[in-house]
């Protein structure tokens, strides 16, 4: 769809939620690209949820299922509560989302500490994160869980999803991107500070419709 968080226009993926959950997701086969081990990584995206409460357990991205083998890495935003998953363990942060509003999210792990950023500002406290994420066989799913459950389907729009392995792109509060993300980028491309350069080879997944 042509909905976009950028003033200059752009596109986004439209996730239809429980009304069409079996077809409303993006799937990429298992890979070492998201077997982060204990290393640094950054996962970021823009999303605009149109309903915060239905479905109840909306997954933004996941590798693995809950409660079966456990979610190896993932995020859900459930009734406005941001939930960060790693190896079946989760941390929840309240005051996260707002319906029908574009929000930029970033999950950043640096030196076994994970920070969640909402529109460039850290949400909640630092998360001690020593999870050794080794799952390289399960598909990476955007917009649902691996078993494609109707109560886990994302409803709304998502765009500019970028996964960077081996690098914490944001080292503190930062200026939110104002144009489409790219696989490589200079330091602080949108002004401000605390955004490090992304060199070739670090970006493992980039979804810019």
Short mmCIF file of C-alpha atoms in Angstrom, two decimals:
data_model
loop_
_atom_site.label_atom_id
_atom_site.label_comp_id
_atom_site.label_asym_id
_atom_site.label_seq_id
_atom_site.Cartn_x
_atom_site.Cartn_y
_atom_site.Cartn_z
CA UNK A 1 0.00 0.00 0.00
CA UNK A 2 1.09 3.63 -0.41
CA UNK A 3 0.86 4.40 3.32
CA UNK A 4 4.25 5.56 4.62
CA UNK A 5 5.83 7.23 7.66
CA UNK A 6 7.87 9.53 5.40
CA UNK A 7 6.72 12.96 4.28
CA UNK A 8 8.22 12.29 0.88
CA UNK A 9 6.00 9.26 0.37
CA UNK A 10 6.70 5.57 0.10
CA UNK A 11 5.07 2.18 0.54
CA UNK A 12 4.35 -0.29 3.33
CA UNK A 13 3.19 -3.85 3.76
CA UNK A 14 -0.45 -4.20 4.84
CA UNK A 15 -0.98 -6.99 7.38
CA UNK A 16 -4.63 -7.95 7.63
CA UNK A 17 -4.49 -9.64 11.02
CA UNK A 18 -7.01 -12.25 12.09
CA UNK A 19 -9.23 -11.65 9.06
CA UNK A 20 -6.69 -13.33 6.78
CA UNK A 21 -3.95 -14.61 9.07
CA UNK A 22 -2.81 -17.54 6.93
CA UNK A 23 -1.78 -15.26 4.06
CA UNK A 24 -0.71 -12.13 5.91
CA UNK A 25 2.94 -12.64 6.79
CA UNK A 26 6.44 -12.60 5.30
CA UNK A 27 8.55 -15.76 5.62
CA UNK A 28 12.29 -16.20 5.00
CA UNK A 29 13.99 -19.63 5.44
CA UNK A 30 16.20 -20.38 8.43
CA UNK A 31 19.69 -18.91 8.25
CA UNK A 32 22.80 -18.17 10.27
CA UNK A 33 21.98 -14.52 9.56
CA UNK A 34 19.69 -14.43 12.61
CA UNK A 35 21.57 -16.92 14.75
CA UNK A 36 23.07 -14.01 16.67
CA UNK A 37 24.84 -16.20 19.25
CA UNK A 38 25.84 -13.74 22.01
CA UNK A 39 26.85 -11.03 19.57
CA UNK A 40 25.60 -7.55 18.83
CA UNK A 41 22.65 -6.93 16.53
CA UNK A 42 20.03 -4.37 15.53
CA UNK A 43 16.49 -5.01 14.33
CA UNK A 44 14.44 -1.94 13.38
CA UNK A 45 11.24 -1.09 11.54
CA UNK A 46 8.34 1.34 11.25
CA UNK A 47 4.90 0.01 12.16
CA UNK A 48 1.37 1.39 12.37
CA UNK A 49 -0.97 -0.93 14.25
CA UNK A 50 -4.61 -0.29 13.46
CA UNK A 51 -5.93 -2.33 16.41
CA UNK A 52 -3.92 -2.82 19.60
CA UNK A 53 -6.15 -5.43 21.24
CA UNK A 54 -7.44 -7.72 18.49
CA UNK A 55 -5.70 -10.03 17.78
CA UNK A 56 -4.31 -10.23 21.29
CA UNK A 57 -0.73 -11.46 20.74
CA UNK A 58 0.43 -9.58 17.66
CA UNK A 59 3.91 -10.68 16.56
CA UNK A 60 6.08 -8.23 14.67
CA UNK A 61 8.77 -10.83 13.97
CA UNK A 62 9.68 -14.26 15.35
CA UNK A 63 12.01 -17.19 14.93
CA UNK A 64 10.32 -20.10 16.69
CA UNK A 65 7.04 -20.50 18.57
CA UNK A 66 5.73 -20.06 22.09
CA UNK A 67 5.38 -22.26 24.07
CA UNK A 68 6.61 -25.11 21.84
CA UNK A 69 10.37 -24.88 21.30
CA UNK A 70 10.38 -21.25 22.44
CA UNK A 71 10.90 -18.06 20.48
CA UNK A 72 14.61 -17.79 19.70
CA UNK A 73 14.36 -14.12 18.86
CA UNK A 74 11.33 -11.93 18.33
CA UNK A 75 9.05 -9.08 19.26
CA UNK A 76 5.33 -8.86 19.93
CA UNK A 77 3.30 -5.77 20.74
CA UNK A 78 0.31 -6.90 22.76
CA UNK A 79 -2.34 -4.35 23.78
CA UNK A 80 0.29 -1.64 23.66
CA UNK A 81 2.86 -3.68 25.64
CA UNK A 82 6.19 -4.23 23.87
CA UNK A 83 7.49 -7.77 24.45
CA UNK A 84 11.07 -8.70 23.58
CA UNK A 85 11.76 -12.46 23.27
CA UNK A 86 15.03 -14.40 23.33
CA UNK A 87 15.35 -18.18 23.78
CA UNK A 88 11.89 -18.49 25.30
CA UNK A 89 12.45 -15.69 27.85
CA UNK A 90 10.64 -12.38 27.51
CA UNK A 91 10.79 -8.83 28.87
CA UNK A 92 7.74 -6.57 28.69
CA UNK A 93 7.75 -2.77 28.47
CA UNK A 94 4.54 -0.81 28.94
CA UNK A 95 3.46 2.44 27.30
CA UNK A 96 4.62 1.17 23.95
CA UNK A 97 2.20 1.63 21.11
CA UNK A 98 -0.59 3.89 19.88
CA UNK A 99 -3.21 2.88 17.34
CA UNK A 100 -3.06 4.38 13.83
CA UNK A 101 0.25 6.18 14.46
CA UNK A 102 3.55 5.39 12.75
CA UNK A 103 6.26 4.44 15.26
CA UNK A 104 9.90 3.67 14.62
CA UNK A 105 11.18 0.76 16.72
CA UNK A 106 14.71 -0.49 17.26
CA UNK A 107 15.95 -3.49 19.24
CA UNK A 108 19.70 -3.10 19.82
CA UNK A 109 22.04 -5.48 21.64
CA UNK A 110 25.55 -4.27 22.40
CA UNK A 111 27.92 -6.22 24.68
CA UNK A 112 25.09 -8.41 26.06
CA UNK A 113 22.88 -5.44 26.95
CA UNK A 114 19.70 -4.89 24.93
CA UNK A 115 17.94 -1.56 24.65
CA UNK A 116 14.56 -0.88 23.05
CA UNK A 117 14.07 2.45 21.30
CA UNK A 118 10.69 3.98 20.50
CA UNK A 119 10.92 6.90 18.07
CA UNK A 120 14.59 7.29 18.90
CA UNK A 121 14.18 7.35 22.70
CA UNK A 122 14.97 4.40 24.94
CA UNK A 123 11.86 2.69 26.29
CA UNK A 124 12.34 1.25 29.77
CA UNK A 125 15.59 0.17 31.37
CA UNK A 126 18.59 -1.69 30.00
CA UNK A 127 17.98 -5.44 29.59
CA UNK A 128 20.78 -7.80 30.59
CA UNK A 129 20.83 -10.15 27.61
CA UNK A 130 23.28 -13.06 27.59
CA UNK A 131 21.06 -15.28 25.39
CA UNK A 132 23.05 -17.48 23.03
CA UNK A 133 20.76 -17.42 19.98
CA UNK A 134 21.72 -20.41 17.84
CA UNK A 135 18.55 -21.28 15.89
CA UNK A 136 19.50 -21.26 12.20
CA UNK A 137 16.90 -23.73 10.89
CA UNK A 138 13.55 -22.11 11.74
CA UNK A 139 12.06 -19.56 9.35
CA UNK A 140 12.19 -15.85 10.14
CA UNK A 141 8.57 -14.64 10.14
CA UNK A 142 7.42 -11.02 9.93
CA UNK A 143 3.80 -10.42 10.94
CA UNK A 144 2.99 -13.70 12.70
CA UNK A 145 4.49 -16.69 14.50
CA UNK A 146 5.88 -19.84 12.87
CA UNK A 147 2.59 -21.71 13.32
CA UNK A 148 0.62 -18.83 11.76
CA UNK A 149 -1.91 -18.44 14.57
CA UNK A 150 -4.82 -16.05 14.10
CA UNK A 151 -4.31 -14.60 17.60
CA UNK A 152 -0.65 -13.81 16.78
CA UNK A 153 -1.28 -12.03 13.48
CA UNK A 154 -0.10 -8.45 13.11
CA UNK A 155 -2.79 -6.01 12.02
CA UNK A 156 -1.75 -2.76 10.37
CA UNK A 157 1.21 -1.58 8.32
CA UNK A 158 4.94 -2.17 8.48
CA UNK A 159 7.81 -0.84 6.41
CA UNK A 160 11.59 -0.44 6.30
CA UNK A 161 12.40 -3.55 8.30
CA UNK A 162 16.16 -3.92 8.68
CA UNK A 163 18.14 -6.64 10.47
CA UNK A 164 21.82 -5.99 11.11
CA UNK A 165 24.04 -8.72 12.55
CA UNK A 166 27.26 -8.00 14.41
CA UNK A 167 26.62 -4.30 14.96
CA UNK A 168 24.64 -2.17 17.37
CA UNK A 169 23.58 0.65 15.06
CA UNK A 170 22.21 2.88 17.83
CA UNK A 171 24.36 3.56 20.88
CA UNK A 172 21.94 5.96 22.60
CA UNK A 173 18.92 8.14 21.84
CA UNK A 174 19.00 9.06 18.16
CA UNK A 175 17.30 10.96 15.34
CA UNK A 176 14.58 8.83 13.71
CA UNK A 177 15.12 8.01 10.01
CA UNK A 178 13.23 10.32 7.66
CA UNK A 179 13.74 8.34 4.45
CA UNK A 180 13.98 4.73 3.35
CA UNK A 181 16.60 2.60 5.09
CA UNK A 182 19.51 1.18 3.13
CA UNK A 183 21.83 -1.80 3.54
CA UNK A 184 24.83 0.46 4.12
CA UNK A 185 24.76 3.89 5.71
CA UNK A 186 27.10 6.57 7.06
CA UNK A 187 27.17 7.56 10.71
CA UNK A 188 24.27 9.80 11.79
CA UNK A 189 22.67 10.00 8.32
CA UNK A 190 19.71 12.00 9.65
CA UNK A 191 21.63 14.33 11.95
CA UNK A 192 21.95 14.12 15.71
CA UNK A 193 24.28 11.53 17.23
CA UNK A 194 24.55 7.92 18.45
CA UNK A 195 24.06 6.27 15.05
CA UNK A 196 27.12 4.36 13.84
CA UNK A 197 27.99 3.65 10.21
CA UNK A 198 26.77 0.37 8.65
CA UNK A 199 29.40 -1.11 6.40
CA UNK A 200 28.99 -3.73 3.70
CA UNK A 201 27.92 -7.17 4.84
CA UNK A 202 26.26 -6.27 8.16
CA UNK A 203 22.69 -5.96 6.90
CA UNK A 204 21.21 -9.45 6.55
CA UNK A 205 17.56 -8.60 5.86
CA UNK A 206 16.07 -5.41 4.40
CA UNK A 207 12.37 -5.10 3.56
CA UNK A 208 11.58 -1.80 1.82
CA UNK A 209 8.45 -2.25 -0.34
#
